[in-house]
Amino acid sequence: MPRIRKEIERAENVVIESNSILRFLRPDLYLSVLDPETADFKDSAKYFLDRADAVLVPEGVLGRPEWKGVSLKLVEGTPVLPIRPPIYVTDEVVGFVRRRLRARVIV
Protein backbone atom coordinates (compact mmCIF):
# COMPACT_ATOMS: atom_id res chain seq x y z
CA MET A 1 0.00 0.00 0.00
CA PRO A 2 2.75 2.56 0.62
CA ARG A 3 3.82 2.46 -3.04
CA ILE A 4 0.22 2.70 -4.27
CA ARG A 5 -0.50 5.64 -1.96
CA LYS A 6 2.65 7.40 -3.21
CA GLU A 7 1.61 6.95 -6.84
CA ILE A 8 -1.90 8.21 -6.09
CA GLU A 9 -0.56 11.33 -4.37
CA ARG A 10 1.51 12.19 -7.45
CA ALA A 11 -1.36 11.76 -9.90
CA GLU A 12 -4.20 14.10 -10.72
CA ASN A 13 -6.59 11.21 -11.43
CA VAL A 14 -6.34 7.49 -10.83
CA VAL A 15 -8.47 4.60 -12.00
CA ILE A 16 -8.05 1.38 -10.03
CA GLU A 17 -9.71 -1.87 -11.07
CA SER A 18 -10.13 -3.54 -7.72
CA ASN A 19 -12.81 -4.13 -5.13
CA SER A 20 -10.34 -5.17 -2.45
CA ILE A 21 -8.58 -1.79 -2.52
CA LEU A 22 -11.64 -0.40 -0.75
CA ARG A 23 -10.32 -1.98 2.43
CA PHE A 24 -7.51 0.57 2.37
CA LEU A 25 -8.76 3.60 0.42
CA ARG A 26 -11.95 5.63 0.19
CA PRO A 27 -12.26 6.67 -3.45
CA ASP A 28 -14.04 9.79 -4.65
CA LEU A 29 -16.14 7.50 -6.84
CA TYR A 30 -16.73 3.75 -6.85
CA LEU A 31 -18.37 2.06 -9.83
CA SER A 32 -19.16 -1.64 -9.85
CA VAL A 33 -19.53 -3.58 -13.09
CA LEU A 34 -22.14 -6.34 -12.79
CA ASP A 35 -22.93 -9.00 -15.35
CA PRO A 36 -26.02 -10.95 -14.28
CA GLU A 37 -25.35 -13.54 -16.98
CA THR A 38 -22.10 -14.56 -15.25
CA ALA A 39 -22.75 -16.88 -12.33
CA ASP A 40 -19.38 -16.17 -10.63
CA PHE A 41 -19.57 -13.24 -8.21
CA LYS A 42 -16.39 -12.25 -6.40
CA ASP A 43 -16.62 -12.14 -2.62
CA SER A 44 -14.89 -8.75 -2.63
CA ALA A 45 -17.49 -7.37 -5.05
CA LYS A 46 -20.30 -8.68 -2.86
CA TYR A 47 -18.73 -7.23 0.29
CA PHE A 48 -18.46 -3.68 -1.11
CA LEU A 49 -21.49 -3.63 -3.41
CA ASP A 50 -23.52 -1.42 -1.07
CA ARG A 51 -20.80 1.27 -1.33
CA ALA A 52 -21.11 1.63 -5.11
CA ASP A 53 -21.98 5.10 -6.38
CA ALA A 54 -23.41 3.40 -9.47
CA VAL A 55 -23.54 -0.03 -11.02
CA LEU A 56 -22.72 -0.65 -14.67
CA VAL A 57 -24.80 -3.42 -16.19
CA PRO A 58 -24.96 -4.78 -19.75
CA GLU A 59 -28.00 -3.23 -21.37
CA GLY A 60 -31.23 -5.13 -20.76
CA VAL A 61 -30.04 -7.84 -18.35
CA LEU A 62 -30.59 -6.49 -14.82
CA GLY A 63 -33.37 -8.45 -13.21
CA ARG A 64 -32.24 -11.83 -14.56
CA PRO A 65 -29.22 -12.47 -12.32
CA GLU A 66 -27.69 -15.93 -12.13
CA TRP A 67 -25.95 -15.24 -8.82
CA LYS A 68 -26.56 -17.33 -5.77
CA GLY A 69 -26.44 -15.57 -2.42
CA VAL A 70 -26.31 -12.03 -3.84
CA SER A 71 -29.17 -9.70 -3.04
CA LEU A 72 -29.95 -6.82 -5.38
CA LYS A 73 -31.23 -4.99 -2.28
CA LEU A 74 -27.58 -4.01 -1.80
CA VAL A 75 -27.93 -1.64 -4.76
CA GLU A 76 -31.49 -0.40 -4.19
CA GLY A 77 -31.54 3.30 -4.95
CA THR A 78 -28.14 3.11 -6.65
CA PRO A 79 -28.01 4.48 -10.20
CA VAL A 80 -27.83 1.72 -12.82
CA LEU A 81 -25.90 2.72 -15.95
CA PRO A 82 -26.24 0.63 -19.09
CA ILE A 83 -23.09 -0.56 -20.81
CA ARG A 84 -22.70 -2.20 -24.19
CA PRO A 85 -19.74 -4.60 -23.97
CA PRO A 86 -17.07 -4.42 -25.19
CA ILE A 87 -17.71 -0.68 -24.68
CA TYR A 88 -17.85 -0.15 -20.94
CA VAL A 89 -17.33 3.60 -20.93
CA THR A 90 -20.51 4.89 -22.54
CA ASP A 91 -21.63 8.51 -22.79
CA GLU A 92 -23.94 7.83 -19.82
CA VAL A 93 -21.02 6.61 -17.70
CA VAL A 94 -18.86 9.61 -18.66
CA GLY A 95 -21.69 12.02 -17.84
CA PHE A 96 -22.34 10.37 -14.48
CA VAL A 97 -18.67 10.47 -13.50
CA ARG A 98 -18.35 14.13 -14.52
CA ARG A 99 -21.42 15.17 -12.54
CA ARG A 100 -20.38 13.26 -9.42
CA LEU A 101 -16.81 14.50 -9.43
CA ARG A 102 -17.87 18.12 -10.02
CA ALA A 103 -20.35 17.87 -7.15
CA ARG A 104 -17.62 16.59 -4.82
CA VAL A 105 -15.27 19.44 -5.74
CA ILE A 106 -17.94 22.09 -5.09
CA VAL A 107 -18.98 20.68 -1.72
Coordinates of C-alpha atoms in Angstrom, one line a residue:
M1 CA 0.0 0.0 0.0
P2 CA 2.8 2.6 0.6
R3 CA 3.8 2.5 -3.0
I4 CA 0.2 2.7 -4.3
R5 CA -0.5 5.6 -2.0
K6 CA 2.6 7.4 -3.2
E7 CA 1.6 6.9 -6.8
I8 CA -1.9 8.2 -6.1
E9 CA -0.6 11.3 -4.4
R10 CA 1.5 12.2 -7.5
A11 CA -1.4 11.8 -9.9
E12 CA -4.2 14.1 -10.7
N13 CA -6.6 11.2 -11.4
V14 CA -6.3 7.5 -10.8
V15 CA -8.5 4.6 -12.0
I16 CA -8.0 1.4 -10.0
E17 CA -9.7 -1.9 -11.1
S18 CA -10.1 -3.5 -7.7
N19 CA -12.8 -4.1 -5.1
S20 CA -10.3 -5.2 -2.5
I21 CA -8.6 -1.8 -2.5
L22 CA -11.6 -0.4 -0.7
R23 CA -10.3 -2.0 2.4
F24 CA -7.5 0.6 2.4
L25 CA -8.8 3.6 0.4
R26 CA -12.0 5.6 0.2
P27 CA -12.3 6.7 -3.4
D28 CA -14.0 9.8 -4.7
L29 CA -16.1 7.5 -6.8
Y30 CA -16.7 3.7 -6.9
L31 CA -18.4 2.1 -9.8
S32 CA -19.2 -1.6 -9.8
V33 CA -19.5 -3.6 -13.1
L34 CA -22.1 -6.3 -12.8
D35 CA -22.9 -9.0 -15.4
P36 CA -26.0 -10.9 -14.3
E37 CA -25.4 -13.5 -17.0
T38 CA -22.1 -14.6 -15.3
A39 CA -22.8 -16.9 -12.3
D40 CA -19.4 -16.2 -10.6
F41 CA -19.6 -13.2 -8.2
K42 CA -16.4 -12.2 -6.4
D43 CA -16.6 -12.1 -2.6
S44 CA -14.9 -8.7 -2.6
A45 CA -17.5 -7.4 -5.1
K46 CA -20.3 -8.7 -2.9
Y47 CA -18.7 -7.2 0.3
F48 CA -18.5 -3.7 -1.1
L49 CA -21.5 -3.6 -3.4
D50 CA -23.5 -1.4 -1.1
R51 CA -20.8 1.3 -1.3
A52 CA -21.1 1.6 -5.1
D53 CA -22.0 5.1 -6.4
A54 CA -23.4 3.4 -9.5
V55 CA -23.5 0.0 -11.0
L56 CA -22.7 -0.7 -14.7
V57 CA -24.8 -3.4 -16.2
P58 CA -25.0 -4.8 -19.7
E59 CA -28.0 -3.2 -21.4
G60 CA -31.2 -5.1 -20.8
V61 CA -30.0 -7.8 -18.4
L62 CA -30.6 -6.5 -14.8
G63 CA -33.4 -8.5 -13.2
R64 CA -32.2 -11.8 -14.6
P65 CA -29.2 -12.5 -12.3
E66 CA -27.7 -15.9 -12.1
W67 CA -25.9 -15.2 -8.8
K68 CA -26.6 -17.3 -5.8
G69 CA -26.4 -15.6 -2.4
V70 CA -26.3 -12.0 -3.8
S71 CA -29.2 -9.7 -3.0
L72 CA -30.0 -6.8 -5.4
K73 CA -31.2 -5.0 -2.3
L74 CA -27.6 -4.0 -1.8
V75 CA -27.9 -1.6 -4.8
E76 CA -31.5 -0.4 -4.2
G77 CA -31.5 3.3 -5.0
T78 CA -28.1 3.1 -6.6
P79 CA -28.0 4.5 -10.2
V80 CA -27.8 1.7 -12.8
L81 CA -25.9 2.7 -15.9
P82 CA -26.2 0.6 -19.1
I83 CA -23.1 -0.6 -20.8
R84 CA -22.7 -2.2 -24.2
P85 CA -19.7 -4.6 -24.0
P86 CA -17.1 -4.4 -25.2
I87 CA -17.7 -0.7 -24.7
Y88 CA -17.8 -0.1 -20.9
V89 CA -17.3 3.6 -20.9
T90 CA -20.5 4.9 -22.5
D91 CA -21.6 8.5 -22.8
E92 CA -23.9 7.8 -19.8
V93 CA -21.0 6.6 -17.7
V94 CA -18.9 9.6 -18.7
G95 CA -21.7 12.0 -17.8
F96 CA -22.3 10.4 -14.5
V97 CA -18.7 10.5 -13.5
R98 CA -18.3 14.1 -14.5
R99 CA -21.4 15.2 -12.5
R100 CA -20.4 13.3 -9.4
L101 CA -16.8 14.5 -9.4
R102 CA -17.9 18.1 -10.0
A103 CA -20.4 17.9 -7.1
R104 CA -17.6 16.6 -4.8
V105 CA -15.3 19.4 -5.7
I106 CA -17.9 22.1 -5.1
V107 CA -19.0 20.7 -1.7

